[in-house]
Amino acid sequence: MQVIDTIDELVNYRNALSGVVGVVPTMGHLHQGHLTLIEQSQRHCDVTVLTIFVNPAQFNNPQDLEHYPRTLAKDLEMAELQGVDIVFTPNADMMYPDGYTYQLHEQSLSNDMEGASRPGHFAGVLTIVLKLFNLIKADKAFFGEKDYQQLQLVQGMAKALFLQTEVIGCPIVREPSGLAMSSRNSRLSAPERILASKLYEAMRTSATTDEAKTKLTELGFKVDYIIDKGGRRFAAAFLGQVRLIDNIPLSDLTL
Ligand code: AMP
């Protein structure tokens, strides 16, 4: 496994690659959800590039950025075990030589849900993903349905800007409790982690979003939004300082 932490080295290495290249962009603190994206890339591509970068531009909350779990040594071990070919671990200075004065803004879907709750979040996401796509020139990129709105926006960006990278969505990986895996889950206390699985349960077992919101509020969640849209149910809620998001197809409701 090649670990690359400069842009020049990445570009040189990339230009020497042949075959179908897949990329899996992440912010690290890897879990089974990330590993499943890597497996999908390995299934469909000859070479898999994993990127690990906690992207400051997509954090609207400085506390969230400060406390975001960073476990690079462990991540590299997991990537190696998983058979990743290349890991790209840039820093913010090299990814933003312009000081983030150039930004990609989407003006419609990104105003809703996560975009409404987290001003600037999607501009940060789209800008970094475009930069990574330009550097890695992957044939395929793998994103999780866990961040469903992000997946839709990245797919929309690829189409709108005629990018040569095909964006492929992969299903949400959950804990046995139903809790959607997330790097932020490690910031939950033990009791919070047990409670956190109720987010998925309430989403699945409530006939309406109002009913789910009432259940979650009674359990101690601070619900940011819960919305049915386009055949799916989307929710974001705080447990203590940790903000959880999830989504399910409405066909998965068990009333
Ligand atoms: P992150 O490191 O949280 O930015 O996530 C990197 C990629 O992994 C994104 O495409 C996420 O949607 C995806 N991902 C995160 N958690 C999960 C999960 N539980 N199941 C599937 N994909 C996930």
Coordinates of C-alpha atoms and ligand atoms in Angstrom, one line a residue:
M1 CA 0.0 0.0 0.0
Q2 CA 1.3 3.4 -1.0
V3 CA 0.6 6.3 1.4
I4 CA 0.9 9.6 -0.3
D5 CA 0.8 13.0 1.4
T6 CA 1.8 15.5 -1.3
I7 CA 0.0 16.6 -4.4
D8 CA 3.0 16.3 -6.7
E9 CA 3.6 12.7 -5.6
L10 CA -0.1 11.9 -6.1
V11 CA -0.2 13.3 -9.6
N12 CA 3.0 11.5 -10.6
Y13 CA 1.7 8.2 -9.1
R14 CA -1.7 8.6 -10.7
N15 CA -0.3 9.3 -14.2
A16 CA 1.6 6.0 -14.0
L17 CA -1.5 4.0 -13.2
S18 CA -3.4 1.9 -15.7
G19 CA -6.7 0.1 -15.5
V20 CA -9.9 1.2 -13.9
V21 CA -9.3 3.5 -10.9
G22 CA -11.8 3.8 -8.0
V23 CA -11.7 6.4 -5.3
V24 CA -13.3 6.4 -1.8
P25 CA -13.2 9.8 -0.2
T26 CA -13.4 9.8 3.6
M27 CA -12.6 11.9 6.6
G28 CA -11.0 8.9 8.3
H29 CA -11.7 7.1 11.7
L30 CA -12.7 4.2 9.5
H31 CA -15.5 1.8 10.3
Q32 CA -17.3 -1.0 8.4
G33 CA -19.3 1.6 6.4
H34 CA -16.1 2.9 4.9
L35 CA -14.8 -0.6 4.4
T36 CA -17.9 -1.6 2.4
L37 CA -17.3 1.3 0.1
I38 CA -13.7 0.1 -0.3
E39 CA -14.9 -3.4 -1.1
Q40 CA -17.3 -2.1 -3.7
S41 CA -14.4 -0.2 -5.3
Q42 CA -12.2 -3.3 -5.3
R43 CA -15.0 -5.3 -6.9
H44 CA -15.5 -2.8 -9.8
C45 CA -12.0 -1.3 -10.2
D46 CA -8.4 -2.4 -10.7
V47 CA -6.9 0.2 -8.4
T48 CA -8.5 1.6 -5.2
V49 CA -7.5 5.0 -3.9
L50 CA -8.7 5.9 -0.4
T51 CA -8.5 9.6 0.6
I52 CA -8.5 10.6 4.3
F53 CA -8.9 14.3 4.9
V54 CA -10.9 16.1 7.7
N55 CA -12.0 18.9 5.4
P56 CA -12.3 22.1 7.5
A57 CA -14.4 23.9 4.8
Q58 CA -17.4 21.6 5.3
F59 CA -17.6 22.1 9.1
N60 CA -20.0 24.9 10.0
N61 CA -19.4 24.2 13.7
P62 CA -15.8 24.8 15.0
Q63 CA -16.4 22.4 18.0
D64 CA -17.4 19.6 15.7
L65 CA -14.2 20.1 13.7
E66 CA -12.1 20.3 16.8
H67 CA -13.6 17.1 18.3
Y68 CA -13.8 15.1 15.0
P69 CA -12.0 11.8 15.7
R70 CA -8.6 11.5 14.0
T71 CA -7.0 8.1 14.1
L72 CA -4.7 8.0 11.1
A73 CA -2.3 5.2 12.3
K74 CA -5.2 2.9 12.9
D75 CA -6.9 3.9 9.7
L76 CA -3.8 3.0 7.7
E77 CA -3.6 -0.4 9.4
M78 CA -7.3 -1.0 8.5
A79 CA -6.7 0.2 4.9
E80 CA -3.7 -2.1 4.5
L81 CA -5.6 -5.1 5.8
Q82 CA -8.4 -4.3 3.4
G83 CA -6.0 -4.3 0.5
V84 CA -6.3 -0.6 -0.4
D85 CA -3.7 0.3 -3.1
I86 CA -3.1 4.0 -2.4
V87 CA -4.1 6.2 0.5
F88 CA -4.0 10.0 0.0
T89 CA -3.7 12.0 3.2
P90 CA -3.3 15.7 2.3
N91 CA -3.5 18.6 4.7
A92 CA -5.6 21.8 4.4
D93 CA -2.8 24.0 3.2
M94 CA -2.2 21.8 0.2
M95 CA -5.8 21.3 -0.7
Y96 CA -6.6 25.0 -0.4
P97 CA -3.7 26.9 -2.0
D98 CA -6.3 29.6 -2.8
G99 CA -7.3 29.9 0.9
Y100 CA -10.8 28.6 -0.1
T101 CA -11.6 31.7 -2.2
Y102 CA -12.7 29.4 -5.0
Q103 CA -15.9 27.5 -4.0
L104 CA -18.5 25.4 -5.7
H105 CA -22.0 26.3 -4.7
E106 CA -25.1 24.4 -5.7
Q107 CA -28.2 26.6 -5.5
S108 CA -31.1 24.2 -5.2
L109 CA -31.0 20.9 -3.4
S110 CA -28.2 22.2 -1.1
N111 CA -30.6 24.7 0.4
D112 CA -32.6 21.9 2.0
M113 CA -32.1 19.7 5.1
E114 CA -28.4 19.4 5.8
G115 CA -27.7 22.5 3.8
A116 CA -30.3 24.5 5.7
S117 CA -29.1 23.3 9.1
R118 CA -25.4 23.6 8.2
P119 CA -24.7 26.8 6.3
G120 CA -21.8 26.4 3.9
H121 CA -21.5 22.6 4.5
F122 CA -22.3 21.5 0.9
A123 CA -20.1 24.2 -0.7
G124 CA -17.3 22.7 1.4
V125 CA -18.2 19.2 0.4
L126 CA -18.6 19.9 -3.4
T127 CA -15.4 22.0 -3.5
I128 CA -13.2 19.3 -1.9
V129 CA -14.8 16.4 -3.9
L130 CA -14.2 18.3 -7.2
K131 CA -10.5 18.9 -6.2
L132 CA -10.1 15.2 -5.3
F133 CA -11.7 14.2 -8.6
N134 CA -9.5 16.5 -10.6
L135 CA -6.4 15.1 -8.8
I136 CA -7.2 11.4 -8.9
K137 CA -9.1 11.3 -12.2
A138 CA -10.8 8.2 -11.0
D139 CA -13.2 6.3 -13.3
K140 CA -15.5 5.5 -10.4
A141 CA -16.1 7.1 -7.0
F142 CA -18.0 5.4 -4.1
F143 CA -20.2 7.3 -1.7
G144 CA -22.5 6.1 1.0
E145 CA -26.3 6.5 1.1
K146 CA -25.7 7.4 4.8
D147 CA -25.1 10.9 3.5
Y148 CA -27.9 10.7 0.9
Q149 CA -28.2 14.4 0.1
Q150 CA -24.4 14.5 -0.3
L151 CA -24.6 11.6 -2.7
Q152 CA -27.3 13.2 -4.7
L153 CA -25.3 16.5 -4.9
V154 CA -22.1 14.8 -5.9
Q155 CA -23.9 12.9 -8.6
G156 CA -25.6 16.1 -9.7
M157 CA -22.2 17.9 -9.8
A158 CA -20.6 15.2 -11.9
K159 CA -23.5 15.5 -14.4
A160 CA -23.6 19.3 -14.4
L161 CA -19.9 19.7 -14.8
F162 CA -19.4 16.8 -17.3
L163 CA -16.9 15.1 -14.9
Q164 CA -15.5 11.9 -16.1
T165 CA -15.9 10.1 -12.8
E166 CA -19.0 7.9 -12.3
V167 CA -20.5 8.4 -8.8
I168 CA -21.8 5.2 -7.3
G169 CA -24.0 5.1 -4.2
C170 CA -23.7 2.2 -1.6
P171 CA -26.2 1.2 1.0
I172 CA -26.0 2.3 4.7
V173 CA -24.1 -0.1 7.0
R174 CA -25.7 -0.4 10.4
E175 CA -24.8 -1.7 13.8
P176 CA -26.8 -4.8 14.9
S177 CA -28.8 -2.3 17.0
G178 CA -29.8 -0.5 13.8
L179 CA -27.7 2.5 14.5
A180 CA -26.1 3.8 11.2
M181 CA -22.3 3.5 11.5
S182 CA -20.6 6.9 11.7
S183 CA -17.2 8.2 12.8
R184 CA -19.0 10.6 15.2
N185 CA -20.6 7.6 17.1
S186 CA -17.4 7.2 19.0
R187 CA -18.1 10.5 20.7
L188 CA -21.3 9.1 22.2
S189 CA -21.2 8.0 25.9
A190 CA -22.2 4.3 26.5
P191 CA -25.8 5.2 27.5
E192 CA -26.1 7.6 24.6
R193 CA -25.0 4.9 22.2
I194 CA -27.8 2.6 23.3
L195 CA -30.3 5.5 23.0
A196 CA -28.9 6.4 19.6
S197 CA -30.4 3.3 18.0
K198 CA -33.8 4.6 18.8
L199 CA -33.3 7.2 16.0
Y200 CA -33.6 4.4 13.4
E201 CA -36.3 2.7 15.3
A202 CA -38.5 5.8 15.6
M203 CA -37.9 6.6 11.9
R204 CA -39.0 3.1 10.9
T205 CA -42.0 2.6 13.2
S206 CA -43.7 6.0 13.1
A207 CA -46.6 6.6 10.6
T208 CA -45.7 10.3 10.4
T209 CA -42.7 12.5 10.9
D210 CA -44.6 14.3 13.7
E211 CA -45.0 11.0 15.5
A212 CA -41.3 10.2 15.2
K213 CA -40.3 13.7 16.4
T214 CA -42.5 13.3 19.5
K215 CA -41.0 9.9 20.3
L216 CA -37.5 11.1 19.9
T217 CA -38.0 14.3 21.9
E218 CA -39.5 12.3 24.7
L219 CA -36.4 10.0 24.6
G220 CA -34.1 13.1 25.0
F221 CA -33.1 13.8 21.4
K222 CA -33.0 17.3 20.2
V223 CA -34.5 16.9 16.7
D224 CA -33.1 19.2 14.1
Y225 CA -35.4 18.0 11.3
I226 CA -37.3 14.9 10.2
I227 CA -38.8 15.1 6.7
D228 CA -40.4 12.7 4.2
K229 CA -39.2 13.6 0.8
G230 CA -38.8 11.8 -2.6
G231 CA -39.8 8.5 -1.1
R232 CA -37.4 8.6 1.8
R233 CA -37.5 9.7 5.4
F234 CA -34.5 11.9 6.5
A235 CA -33.7 12.9 10.1
A236 CA -31.0 14.8 12.0
A237 CA -31.0 14.9 15.8
F238 CA -28.6 15.8 18.5
L239 CA -27.8 13.5 21.4
G240 CA -25.8 15.7 23.8
Q241 CA -23.2 17.4 21.6
V242 CA -23.3 14.7 18.9
R243 CA -25.4 15.3 15.8
L244 CA -26.7 12.1 14.2
I245 CA -28.2 11.8 10.7
D246 CA -30.0 8.9 9.1
N247 CA -32.4 8.1 6.2
I248 CA -34.5 5.2 5.1
P249 CA -36.7 4.4 2.1
L250 CA -40.4 4.9 3.1
S251 CA -40.9 1.3 1.8
D252 CA -38.9 0.2 4.9
L253 CA -41.5 1.6 7.4
T254 CA -42.8 -1.2 9.6
L255 CA -46.0 0.2 11.2
Ligands
AMP1 P1 -17.1 10.3 6.2 O1 -15.8 9.8 6.5 O2 -18.1 10.3 7.3 O3 -17.1 11.6 5.4 O4 -17.7 9.3 5.1 C1 -17.0 8.9 4.0 C2 -18.0 8.1 3.1 O5 -18.4 7.0 3.8 C3 -19.2 8.9 2.7 O6 -19.5 8.6 1.3 C4 -20.3 8.4 3.6 O7 -21.6 8.5 3.1 C5 -19.8 6.9 3.7 N1 -20.3 6.3 4.9 C6 -20.2 6.8 6.2 N2 -20.9 6.0 7.1 C7 -21.5 5.0 6.3 C8 -22.4 4.0 6.6 N3 -22.8 3.7 7.8 N4 -22.8 3.2 5.6 C9 -22.4 3.4 4.3 N5 -21.6 4.5 4.0 C10 -21.1 5.3 4.9

